[in-house]
Amino acid sequence: MPILILVSNQRLVNLEVIDLRHSKNLTEVPNLSGSLKIVKIDLWGCSSLVEVPSYFQHLDKLTHLDLGFCTSLKYLPEMPGNIKYLDLQESGIKELPESMWSNENISYLNTSHCKDLEKLPSNSCELKVSNVLGIEICTSFGSELHRDIHILSLVGFKRLVNLPTHICKLKHLKKLHLSCCSNLKNFPEI
């Protein structure tokens, strides 16, 4: 497999896709701040990655970011407004930037099996994910959800006792998965 080594002063201005998936020893992302044409960054399975650089918020063409199985990653910087696909499945993420909850372009957000996730949107935020939101087995999760979600998966959500009453405002909800929610006691009136 060819290896791409980026020298600090090298500018890859025409770079559109970077695929570093399964780079288990990668601890930091190479400097891509001069590569403003990037639309997709795939870091799936980079289990040693500890940080996503803050300049990612300035990659205005970035629409697809895969950070699934980045188990050492705890926090994200602000994301660009054009992001459509964000996969954080089984990452070590603790919380997401507040701007994610008002991003009208995002259509896929997966935080399934993020066992350290502590915070989803505050009551003042409106989550506008229009397609899929996966939050299976987020055992630390403690906030509420809002808006246009088609599929809501809370499988294995062990700390869930009550569903928020705002669940009734999810007018586009087609599927609600609640299996293995062993402490669930109440379901709001629909």
Short mmCIF file of N, CA and C in Angstrom, two decimals:
data_model
loop_
_atom_site.label_atom_id
_atom_site.label_comp_id
_atom_site.label_asym_id
_atom_site.label_seq_id
_atom_site.Cartn_x
_atom_site.Cartn_y
_atom_site.Cartn_z
N MET A 1 0.84 -1.16 0.00
CA MET A 1 0.00 0.00 0.00
C MET A 1 0.90 1.24 0.00
N PRO A 2 0.65 2.18 -0.95
CA PRO A 2 1.48 3.38 -0.99
C PRO A 2 1.21 4.27 0.22
N ILE A 3 2.23 4.94 0.68
CA ILE A 3 2.11 5.82 1.85
C ILE A 3 2.30 7.25 1.39
N LEU A 4 1.38 8.11 1.81
CA LEU A 4 1.45 9.53 1.49
C LEU A 4 2.09 10.25 2.68
N ILE A 5 3.22 10.90 2.43
CA ILE A 5 3.88 11.67 3.48
C ILE A 5 3.78 13.13 3.07
N LEU A 6 3.17 13.94 3.93
CA LEU A 6 3.02 15.36 3.64
C LEU A 6 4.08 16.15 4.39
N VAL A 7 4.87 16.86 3.64
CA VAL A 7 5.88 17.73 4.23
C VAL A 7 5.15 19.01 4.65
N SER A 8 5.55 19.61 5.76
CA SER A 8 4.83 20.73 6.35
C SER A 8 4.62 21.90 5.39
N ASN A 9 5.54 22.16 4.46
CA ASN A 9 5.36 23.28 3.55
C ASN A 9 4.76 22.87 2.21
N GLN A 10 4.42 21.62 2.06
CA GLN A 10 3.85 21.12 0.82
C GLN A 10 2.35 21.40 0.81
N ARG A 11 1.85 21.98 -0.30
CA ARG A 11 0.44 22.30 -0.42
C ARG A 11 -0.17 21.46 -1.53
N LEU A 12 -1.11 20.63 -1.18
CA LEU A 12 -1.80 19.79 -2.15
C LEU A 12 -3.13 20.45 -2.48
N VAL A 13 -3.08 21.48 -3.31
CA VAL A 13 -4.25 22.32 -3.56
C VAL A 13 -5.36 21.62 -4.31
N ASN A 14 -5.06 20.56 -5.06
CA ASN A 14 -6.08 19.87 -5.83
C ASN A 14 -6.61 18.60 -5.16
N LEU A 15 -6.16 18.32 -3.95
CA LEU A 15 -6.58 17.14 -3.22
C LEU A 15 -8.06 17.23 -2.85
N GLU A 16 -8.86 16.22 -3.22
CA GLU A 16 -10.29 16.20 -2.93
C GLU A 16 -10.69 15.11 -1.94
N VAL A 17 -9.97 14.00 -1.93
CA VAL A 17 -10.30 12.88 -1.05
C VAL A 17 -9.03 12.42 -0.36
N ILE A 18 -9.13 12.20 0.94
CA ILE A 18 -8.02 11.61 1.68
C ILE A 18 -8.57 10.40 2.43
N ASP A 19 -7.95 9.26 2.21
CA ASP A 19 -8.38 8.01 2.82
C ASP A 19 -7.23 7.45 3.66
N LEU A 20 -7.39 7.57 4.97
CA LEU A 20 -6.38 7.05 5.90
C LEU A 20 -6.99 5.97 6.79
N ARG A 21 -8.08 5.37 6.35
CA ARG A 21 -8.77 4.38 7.18
C ARG A 21 -7.83 3.25 7.58
N HIS A 22 -8.07 2.74 8.76
CA HIS A 22 -7.30 1.65 9.35
C HIS A 22 -5.85 2.02 9.66
N SER A 23 -5.54 3.31 9.72
CA SER A 23 -4.19 3.74 10.11
C SER A 23 -4.14 3.77 11.64
N LYS A 24 -4.00 2.61 12.21
CA LYS A 24 -4.14 2.44 13.66
C LYS A 24 -3.10 3.21 14.47
N ASN A 25 -1.96 3.54 13.90
CA ASN A 25 -0.91 4.26 14.62
C ASN A 25 -0.93 5.76 14.35
N LEU A 26 -1.85 6.23 13.54
CA LEU A 26 -1.96 7.65 13.23
C LEU A 26 -2.49 8.40 14.46
N THR A 27 -1.70 9.34 14.98
CA THR A 27 -2.11 10.09 16.16
C THR A 27 -2.61 11.49 15.82
N GLU A 28 -2.21 12.01 14.66
CA GLU A 28 -2.69 13.32 14.24
C GLU A 28 -2.86 13.35 12.73
N VAL A 29 -3.77 14.21 12.29
CA VAL A 29 -4.06 14.34 10.86
C VAL A 29 -2.98 15.23 10.25
N PRO A 30 -2.48 14.84 9.06
CA PRO A 30 -1.51 15.70 8.39
C PRO A 30 -2.11 17.08 8.12
N ASN A 31 -1.27 18.08 7.95
CA ASN A 31 -1.73 19.43 7.71
C ASN A 31 -2.35 19.53 6.31
N LEU A 32 -3.66 19.68 6.28
CA LEU A 32 -4.40 19.79 5.02
C LEU A 32 -5.02 21.17 4.86
N SER A 33 -4.56 22.13 5.65
CA SER A 33 -5.19 23.45 5.65
C SER A 33 -5.09 24.16 4.31
N GLY A 34 -4.11 23.81 3.48
CA GLY A 34 -3.99 24.41 2.16
C GLY A 34 -4.75 23.66 1.09
N SER A 35 -5.38 22.58 1.45
CA SER A 35 -6.13 21.74 0.49
C SER A 35 -7.62 22.06 0.60
N LEU A 36 -8.00 23.20 0.09
CA LEU A 36 -9.36 23.70 0.27
C LEU A 36 -10.39 23.04 -0.62
N LYS A 37 -9.98 22.10 -1.49
CA LYS A 37 -10.92 21.39 -2.36
C LYS A 37 -11.37 20.05 -1.78
N ILE A 38 -10.90 19.72 -0.59
CA ILE A 38 -11.22 18.42 0.03
C ILE A 38 -12.72 18.32 0.27
N VAL A 39 -13.32 17.21 -0.22
CA VAL A 39 -14.74 16.95 0.01
C VAL A 39 -14.94 15.76 0.94
N LYS A 40 -13.94 14.87 1.02
CA LYS A 40 -14.11 13.66 1.83
C LYS A 40 -12.82 13.33 2.57
N ILE A 41 -12.96 13.09 3.88
CA ILE A 41 -11.84 12.62 4.69
C ILE A 41 -12.30 11.37 5.42
N ASP A 42 -11.59 10.27 5.20
CA ASP A 42 -11.95 8.99 5.81
C ASP A 42 -10.85 8.58 6.78
N LEU A 43 -11.18 8.63 8.06
CA LEU A 43 -10.24 8.26 9.13
C LEU A 43 -10.78 7.08 9.93
N TRP A 44 -11.69 6.31 9.35
CA TRP A 44 -12.33 5.18 10.03
C TRP A 44 -11.27 4.21 10.54
N GLY A 45 -11.38 3.86 11.79
CA GLY A 45 -10.48 2.87 12.37
C GLY A 45 -9.13 3.40 12.79
N CYS A 46 -8.96 4.72 12.81
CA CYS A 46 -7.69 5.31 13.28
C CYS A 46 -7.77 5.39 14.81
N SER A 47 -7.56 4.28 15.45
CA SER A 47 -7.81 4.15 16.89
C SER A 47 -6.86 4.95 17.77
N SER A 48 -5.74 5.43 17.24
CA SER A 48 -4.81 6.23 18.02
C SER A 48 -5.00 7.73 17.81
N LEU A 49 -5.88 8.11 16.89
CA LEU A 49 -6.12 9.52 16.60
C LEU A 49 -6.72 10.20 17.82
N VAL A 50 -6.08 11.27 18.30
CA VAL A 50 -6.55 11.94 19.51
C VAL A 50 -7.19 13.29 19.24
N GLU A 51 -7.00 13.83 18.03
CA GLU A 51 -7.49 15.18 17.79
C GLU A 51 -7.82 15.38 16.31
N VAL A 52 -8.91 16.10 16.07
CA VAL A 52 -9.24 16.58 14.74
C VAL A 52 -8.84 18.05 14.73
N PRO A 53 -8.00 18.46 13.77
CA PRO A 53 -7.51 19.84 13.78
C PRO A 53 -8.63 20.87 13.64
N SER A 54 -8.44 22.00 14.29
CA SER A 54 -9.46 23.05 14.26
C SER A 54 -9.63 23.66 12.87
N TYR A 55 -8.62 23.56 12.01
CA TYR A 55 -8.76 24.13 10.67
C TYR A 55 -9.80 23.39 9.82
N PHE A 56 -10.26 22.22 10.27
CA PHE A 56 -11.31 21.50 9.53
C PHE A 56 -12.53 22.39 9.32
N GLN A 57 -12.82 23.29 10.27
CA GLN A 57 -13.98 24.16 10.14
C GLN A 57 -13.87 25.10 8.95
N HIS A 58 -12.66 25.28 8.43
CA HIS A 58 -12.44 26.16 7.28
C HIS A 58 -12.40 25.41 5.96
N LEU A 59 -12.56 24.10 6.00
CA LEU A 59 -12.61 23.30 4.77
C LEU A 59 -14.06 23.34 4.25
N ASP A 60 -14.40 24.41 3.57
CA ASP A 60 -15.78 24.70 3.19
C ASP A 60 -16.39 23.70 2.22
N LYS A 61 -15.57 22.93 1.53
CA LYS A 61 -16.10 21.93 0.59
C LYS A 61 -16.25 20.55 1.23
N LEU A 62 -15.75 20.39 2.45
CA LEU A 62 -15.81 19.11 3.15
C LEU A 62 -17.27 18.75 3.45
N THR A 63 -17.72 17.63 2.88
CA THR A 63 -19.10 17.17 3.11
C THR A 63 -19.15 15.82 3.80
N HIS A 64 -18.07 15.06 3.78
CA HIS A 64 -18.06 13.68 4.28
C HIS A 64 -16.86 13.50 5.21
N LEU A 65 -17.14 13.20 6.47
CA LEU A 65 -16.07 12.95 7.45
C LEU A 65 -16.40 11.68 8.21
N ASP A 66 -15.53 10.69 8.08
CA ASP A 66 -15.74 9.41 8.75
C ASP A 66 -14.69 9.24 9.84
N LEU A 67 -15.17 9.24 11.08
CA LEU A 67 -14.32 9.08 12.26
C LEU A 67 -14.73 7.86 13.08
N GLY A 68 -15.43 6.94 12.42
CA GLY A 68 -15.86 5.73 13.10
C GLY A 68 -14.69 4.94 13.65
N PHE A 69 -14.86 4.41 14.85
CA PHE A 69 -13.86 3.57 15.51
C PHE A 69 -12.57 4.32 15.83
N CYS A 70 -12.64 5.65 15.91
CA CYS A 70 -11.51 6.45 16.41
C CYS A 70 -11.67 6.52 17.92
N THR A 71 -11.28 5.47 18.59
CA THR A 71 -11.58 5.29 20.01
C THR A 71 -10.83 6.24 20.94
N SER A 72 -9.74 6.84 20.49
CA SER A 72 -8.99 7.79 21.32
C SER A 72 -9.46 9.22 21.13
N LEU A 73 -10.34 9.46 20.17
CA LEU A 73 -10.84 10.80 19.88
C LEU A 73 -11.93 11.17 20.87
N LYS A 74 -11.74 12.27 21.61
CA LYS A 74 -12.70 12.68 22.64
C LYS A 74 -13.53 13.89 22.25
N TYR A 75 -12.95 14.82 21.50
CA TYR A 75 -13.66 16.07 21.18
C TYR A 75 -13.49 16.42 19.71
N LEU A 76 -14.46 17.16 19.20
CA LEU A 76 -14.41 17.65 17.83
C LEU A 76 -14.39 19.17 17.84
N PRO A 77 -13.66 19.78 16.89
CA PRO A 77 -13.76 21.22 16.76
C PRO A 77 -15.07 21.54 16.03
N GLU A 78 -15.35 22.81 15.82
CA GLU A 78 -16.50 23.19 15.01
C GLU A 78 -16.33 22.56 13.63
N MET A 79 -17.42 22.17 13.03
CA MET A 79 -17.39 21.54 11.72
C MET A 79 -17.82 22.56 10.66
N PRO A 80 -17.38 22.37 9.41
CA PRO A 80 -17.82 23.28 8.36
C PRO A 80 -19.32 23.16 8.14
N GLY A 81 -19.94 24.24 7.70
CA GLY A 81 -21.38 24.26 7.51
C GLY A 81 -21.88 23.36 6.40
N ASN A 82 -20.99 22.92 5.51
CA ASN A 82 -21.40 22.06 4.39
C ASN A 82 -21.37 20.58 4.72
N ILE A 83 -20.97 20.21 5.93
CA ILE A 83 -20.85 18.79 6.27
C ILE A 83 -22.21 18.12 6.14
N LYS A 84 -22.25 17.01 5.41
CA LYS A 84 -23.49 16.25 5.20
C LYS A 84 -23.44 14.90 5.90
N TYR A 85 -22.27 14.32 5.99
CA TYR A 85 -22.11 12.96 6.51
C TYR A 85 -21.05 12.99 7.60
N LEU A 86 -21.43 12.61 8.81
CA LEU A 86 -20.48 12.55 9.92
C LEU A 86 -20.70 11.24 10.66
N ASP A 87 -19.72 10.36 10.58
CA ASP A 87 -19.81 9.06 11.23
C ASP A 87 -18.83 9.03 12.40
N LEU A 88 -19.37 8.85 13.60
CA LEU A 88 -18.59 8.78 14.82
C LEU A 88 -18.79 7.46 15.54
N GLN A 89 -19.30 6.46 14.83
CA GLN A 89 -19.62 5.17 15.44
C GLN A 89 -18.43 4.61 16.22
N GLU A 90 -18.69 4.21 17.45
CA GLU A 90 -17.70 3.61 18.35
C GLU A 90 -16.45 4.46 18.53
N SER A 91 -16.60 5.77 18.41
CA SER A 91 -15.47 6.66 18.71
C SER A 91 -15.50 6.94 20.22
N GLY A 92 -14.49 7.59 20.71
CA GLY A 92 -14.42 7.94 22.13
C GLY A 92 -15.03 9.30 22.41
N ILE A 93 -15.78 9.83 21.47
CA ILE A 93 -16.31 11.19 21.54
C ILE A 93 -17.15 11.41 22.79
N LYS A 94 -16.95 12.56 23.46
CA LYS A 94 -17.70 12.89 24.66
C LYS A 94 -18.83 13.86 24.37
N GLU A 95 -18.62 14.79 23.46
CA GLU A 95 -19.67 15.72 23.07
C GLU A 95 -19.36 16.27 21.69
N LEU A 96 -20.38 16.82 21.07
CA LEU A 96 -20.23 17.41 19.74
C LEU A 96 -20.35 18.91 19.84
N PRO A 97 -19.78 19.63 18.88
CA PRO A 97 -19.92 21.08 18.90
C PRO A 97 -21.39 21.48 18.78
N GLU A 98 -21.79 22.53 19.47
CA GLU A 98 -23.18 23.00 19.44
C GLU A 98 -23.66 23.29 18.01
N SER A 99 -22.74 23.74 17.15
CA SER A 99 -23.14 24.08 15.77
C SER A 99 -23.68 22.89 15.00
N MET A 100 -23.33 21.66 15.42
CA MET A 100 -23.84 20.47 14.73
C MET A 100 -25.35 20.39 14.81
N TRP A 101 -25.92 20.93 15.88
CA TRP A 101 -27.35 20.78 16.10
C TRP A 101 -28.19 21.77 15.30
N SER A 102 -27.55 22.74 14.66
CA SER A 102 -28.30 23.66 13.82
C SER A 102 -27.85 23.59 12.37
N ASN A 103 -27.02 22.60 12.04
CA ASN A 103 -26.53 22.44 10.68
C ASN A 103 -27.64 21.87 9.81
N GLU A 104 -28.10 22.66 8.85
CA GLU A 104 -29.21 22.25 7.99
C GLU A 104 -28.77 21.31 6.87
N ASN A 105 -27.48 21.17 6.62
CA ASN A 105 -27.01 20.33 5.53
C ASN A 105 -26.80 18.88 5.94
N ILE A 106 -26.59 18.63 7.23
CA ILE A 106 -26.26 17.27 7.65
C ILE A 106 -27.46 16.34 7.46
N SER A 107 -27.20 15.21 6.81
CA SER A 107 -28.26 14.23 6.60
C SER A 107 -27.92 12.88 7.21
N TYR A 108 -26.68 12.70 7.65
CA TYR A 108 -26.29 11.44 8.29
C TYR A 108 -25.35 11.76 9.44
N LEU A 109 -25.78 11.42 10.64
CA LEU A 109 -24.97 11.60 11.84
C LEU A 109 -25.08 10.32 12.65
N ASN A 110 -23.96 9.62 12.80
CA ASN A 110 -23.97 8.34 13.49
C ASN A 110 -23.08 8.41 14.72
N THR A 111 -23.70 8.33 15.88
CA THR A 111 -22.96 8.27 17.14
C THR A 111 -23.25 6.94 17.85
N SER A 112 -23.57 5.92 17.08
CA SER A 112 -23.86 4.61 17.64
C SER A 112 -22.67 4.06 18.41
N HIS A 113 -22.96 3.45 19.54
CA HIS A 113 -21.95 2.79 20.37
C HIS A 113 -20.88 3.74 20.89
N CYS A 114 -21.21 5.02 21.03
CA CYS A 114 -20.29 5.99 21.63
C CYS A 114 -20.53 5.97 23.13
N LYS A 115 -19.84 5.10 23.80
CA LYS A 115 -20.10 4.85 25.22
C LYS A 115 -19.72 6.03 26.11
N ASP A 116 -18.89 6.94 25.63
CA ASP A 116 -18.48 8.08 26.43
C ASP A 116 -19.29 9.34 26.14
N LEU A 117 -20.21 9.26 25.18
CA LEU A 117 -20.99 10.44 24.80
C LEU A 117 -21.81 10.92 25.98
N GLU A 118 -21.59 12.18 26.37
CA GLU A 118 -22.26 12.74 27.53
C GLU A 118 -23.32 13.76 27.16
N LYS A 119 -23.19 14.36 25.99
CA LYS A 119 -24.05 15.50 25.71
C LYS A 119 -24.52 15.50 24.26
N LEU A 120 -25.83 15.54 24.11
CA LEU A 120 -26.45 15.81 22.81
C LEU A 120 -27.03 17.21 22.94
N PRO A 121 -27.91 17.64 22.08
CA PRO A 121 -28.29 19.05 22.08
C PRO A 121 -28.91 19.51 23.39
N SER A 122 -28.62 20.76 23.71
CA SER A 122 -29.27 21.36 24.87
C SER A 122 -30.70 21.69 24.48
N ASN A 123 -31.53 22.03 25.44
CA ASN A 123 -32.93 22.32 25.16
C ASN A 123 -33.11 23.49 24.20
N SER A 124 -32.12 24.37 24.12
CA SER A 124 -32.25 25.54 23.26
C SER A 124 -31.85 25.27 21.82
N CYS A 125 -31.30 24.10 21.55
CA CYS A 125 -30.87 23.77 20.20
C CYS A 125 -31.92 22.97 19.47
N GLU A 126 -31.95 23.10 18.15
CA GLU A 126 -32.87 22.31 17.34
C GLU A 126 -32.06 21.41 16.43
N LEU A 127 -32.13 20.12 16.68
CA LEU A 127 -31.43 19.16 15.85
C LEU A 127 -32.15 19.04 14.52
N LYS A 128 -31.44 19.24 13.42
CA LYS A 128 -32.08 19.26 12.11
C LYS A 128 -31.61 18.13 11.21
N VAL A 129 -31.15 17.04 11.78
CA VAL A 129 -30.74 15.90 10.97
C VAL A 129 -31.97 15.41 10.22
N SER A 130 -31.86 15.33 8.89
CA SER A 130 -33.04 15.04 8.09
C SER A 130 -33.12 13.60 7.63
N ASN A 131 -32.17 12.77 7.95
CA ASN A 131 -32.21 11.41 7.44
C ASN A 131 -31.99 10.40 8.55
N VAL A 132 -30.78 10.22 9.02
CA VAL A 132 -30.48 9.17 10.00
C VAL A 132 -29.71 9.75 11.17
N LEU A 133 -30.15 9.44 12.36
CA LEU A 133 -29.42 9.75 13.58
C LEU A 133 -29.30 8.44 14.35
N GLY A 134 -28.10 7.96 14.53
CA GLY A 134 -27.90 6.73 15.29
C GLY A 134 -27.23 7.04 16.60
N ILE A 135 -27.86 6.70 17.71
CA ILE A 135 -27.25 6.91 19.02
C ILE A 135 -27.39 5.66 19.88
N GLU A 136 -27.19 4.50 19.28
CA GLU A 136 -27.28 3.23 20.00
C GLU A 136 -26.18 3.12 21.05
N ILE A 137 -26.53 2.59 22.18
CA ILE A 137 -25.59 2.29 23.27
C ILE A 137 -24.73 3.49 23.65
N CYS A 138 -25.36 4.63 23.78
CA CYS A 138 -24.67 5.82 24.29
C CYS A 138 -25.01 5.87 25.78
N THR A 139 -24.29 5.15 26.57
CA THR A 139 -24.66 4.93 27.97
C THR A 139 -24.56 6.17 28.84
N SER A 140 -23.85 7.20 28.41
CA SER A 140 -23.71 8.40 29.22
C SER A 140 -24.64 9.53 28.79
N PHE A 141 -25.34 9.33 27.71
CA PHE A 141 -26.19 10.38 27.13
C PHE A 141 -27.21 10.90 28.12
N GLY A 142 -27.43 12.23 28.14
CA GLY A 142 -28.36 12.77 29.11
C GLY A 142 -29.20 13.95 28.68
N SER A 143 -29.38 14.23 27.39
CA SER A 143 -30.16 15.39 26.96
C SER A 143 -31.34 15.00 26.08
N GLU A 144 -31.91 15.98 25.40
CA GLU A 144 -33.12 15.77 24.62
C GLU A 144 -32.88 15.97 23.13
N LEU A 145 -33.85 15.55 22.34
CA LEU A 145 -33.78 15.61 20.88
C LEU A 145 -34.91 16.44 20.31
N HIS A 146 -34.69 17.00 19.14
CA HIS A 146 -35.70 17.79 18.46
C HIS A 146 -35.65 17.52 16.96
N ARG A 147 -36.75 17.75 16.26
CA ARG A 147 -36.88 17.99 14.83
C ARG A 147 -37.07 16.82 13.88
N ASP A 148 -36.47 16.93 12.66
CA ASP A 148 -36.80 16.12 11.50
C ASP A 148 -35.95 14.86 11.39
N ILE A 149 -36.16 13.91 12.24
CA ILE A 149 -35.42 12.66 12.22
C ILE A 149 -36.34 11.58 11.67
N HIS A 150 -35.82 10.74 10.78
CA HIS A 150 -36.62 9.64 10.22
C HIS A 150 -36.43 8.36 11.02
N ILE A 151 -35.20 8.13 11.47
CA ILE A 151 -34.89 6.91 12.22
C ILE A 151 -34.18 7.31 13.50
N LEU A 152 -34.70 6.86 14.63
CA LEU A 152 -34.06 7.14 15.92
C LEU A 152 -33.81 5.81 16.60
N SER A 153 -32.55 5.50 16.82
CA SER A 153 -32.18 4.23 17.42
C SER A 153 -31.54 4.48 18.77
N LEU A 154 -32.18 3.97 19.81
CA LEU A 154 -31.66 4.09 21.17
C LEU A 154 -31.39 2.70 21.75
N VAL A 155 -31.01 1.76 20.91
CA VAL A 155 -30.78 0.38 21.31
C VAL A 155 -29.68 0.30 22.35
N GLY A 156 -29.94 -0.39 23.45
CA GLY A 156 -28.95 -0.60 24.50
C GLY A 156 -28.67 0.64 25.33
N PHE A 157 -29.56 1.60 25.30
CA PHE A 157 -29.41 2.85 26.03
C PHE A 157 -29.74 2.58 27.48
N LYS A 158 -28.77 2.09 28.25
CA LYS A 158 -29.01 1.54 29.57
C LYS A 158 -29.39 2.55 30.63
N ARG A 159 -29.06 3.81 30.45
CA ARG A 159 -29.40 4.82 31.45
C ARG A 159 -30.73 5.51 31.15
N LEU A 160 -31.37 5.17 30.05
CA LEU A 160 -32.62 5.80 29.67
C LEU A 160 -33.76 5.30 30.55
N VAL A 161 -34.41 6.22 31.27
CA VAL A 161 -35.55 5.87 32.12
C VAL A 161 -36.84 6.36 31.49
N ASN A 162 -36.81 7.59 30.98
CA ASN A 162 -37.98 8.19 30.33
C ASN A 162 -37.58 8.72 28.96
N LEU A 163 -38.47 8.60 28.02
CA LEU A 163 -38.26 9.26 26.74
C LEU A 163 -38.67 10.71 26.90
N PRO A 164 -37.91 11.64 26.33
CA PRO A 164 -38.31 13.04 26.45
C PRO A 164 -39.65 13.28 25.76
N THR A 165 -40.44 14.19 26.31
CA THR A 165 -41.75 14.49 25.70
C THR A 165 -41.60 15.07 24.31
N HIS A 166 -40.42 15.61 24.01
CA HIS A 166 -40.18 16.18 22.68
C HIS A 166 -40.19 15.12 21.59
N ILE A 167 -40.15 13.84 21.96
CA ILE A 167 -40.18 12.78 20.96
C ILE A 167 -41.45 12.88 20.12
N CYS A 168 -42.51 13.41 20.70
CA CYS A 168 -43.78 13.56 19.99
C CYS A 168 -43.71 14.64 18.92
N LYS A 169 -42.70 15.50 18.98
CA LYS A 169 -42.55 16.57 17.99
C LYS A 169 -41.76 16.11 16.78
N LEU A 170 -41.28 14.89 16.79
CA LEU A 170 -40.53 14.35 15.65
C LEU A 170 -41.53 13.89 14.60
N LYS A 171 -42.08 14.83 13.87
CA LYS A 171 -43.18 14.54 12.94
C LYS A 171 -42.78 13.67 11.76
N HIS A 172 -41.48 13.57 11.46
CA HIS A 172 -41.03 12.75 10.33
C HIS A 172 -40.52 11.38 10.78
N LEU A 173 -40.62 11.10 12.07
CA LEU A 173 -40.11 9.84 12.61
C LEU A 173 -40.87 8.65 12.05
N LYS A 174 -40.14 7.71 11.43
CA LYS A 174 -40.76 6.51 10.86
C LYS A 174 -40.40 5.27 11.66
N LYS A 175 -39.20 5.25 12.26
CA LYS A 175 -38.77 4.09 13.03
C LYS A 175 -38.16 4.55 14.35
N LEU A 176 -38.57 3.89 15.43
CA LEU A 176 -38.02 4.15 16.76
C LEU A 176 -37.60 2.82 17.35
N HIS A 177 -36.30 2.66 17.57
CA HIS A 177 -35.76 1.40 18.10
C HIS A 177 -35.38 1.60 19.56
N LEU A 178 -36.00 0.81 20.46
CA LEU A 178 -35.77 0.95 21.90
C LEU A 178 -35.40 -0.37 22.56
N SER A 179 -34.98 -1.35 21.80
CA SER A 179 -34.68 -2.64 22.41
C SER A 179 -33.47 -2.53 23.34
N CYS A 180 -33.46 -3.37 24.36
CA CYS A 180 -32.40 -3.45 25.37
C CYS A 180 -32.26 -2.18 26.19
N CYS A 181 -33.33 -1.40 26.30
CA CYS A 181 -33.35 -0.23 27.20
C CYS A 181 -33.92 -0.73 28.52
N SER A 182 -33.10 -1.39 29.30
CA SER A 182 -33.56 -2.14 30.47
C SER A 182 -34.16 -1.28 31.58
N ASN A 183 -33.87 0.02 31.62
CA ASN A 183 -34.41 0.88 32.66
C ASN A 183 -35.55 1.77 32.20
N LEU A 184 -35.98 1.62 30.96
CA LEU A 184 -37.07 2.44 30.44
C LEU A 184 -38.37 2.12 31.18
N LYS A 185 -38.97 3.15 31.78
CA LYS A 185 -40.18 2.97 32.59
C LYS A 185 -41.40 3.63 31.99
N ASN A 186 -41.21 4.75 31.31
CA ASN A 186 -42.36 5.51 30.80
C ASN A 186 -42.16 5.87 29.33
N PHE A 187 -43.27 5.86 28.63
CA PHE A 187 -43.28 6.27 27.23
C PHE A 187 -44.27 7.43 27.14
N PRO A 188 -43.87 8.56 26.53
CA PRO A 188 -44.77 9.72 26.51
C PRO A 188 -46.02 9.45 25.68
N GLU A 189 -47.08 10.16 26.02
CA GLU A 189 -48.33 10.05 25.26
C GLU A 189 -48.11 10.60 23.86
N ILE A 190 -48.57 9.85 22.88
CA ILE A 190 -48.41 10.27 21.48
C ILE A 190 -49.69 10.91 20.99
#
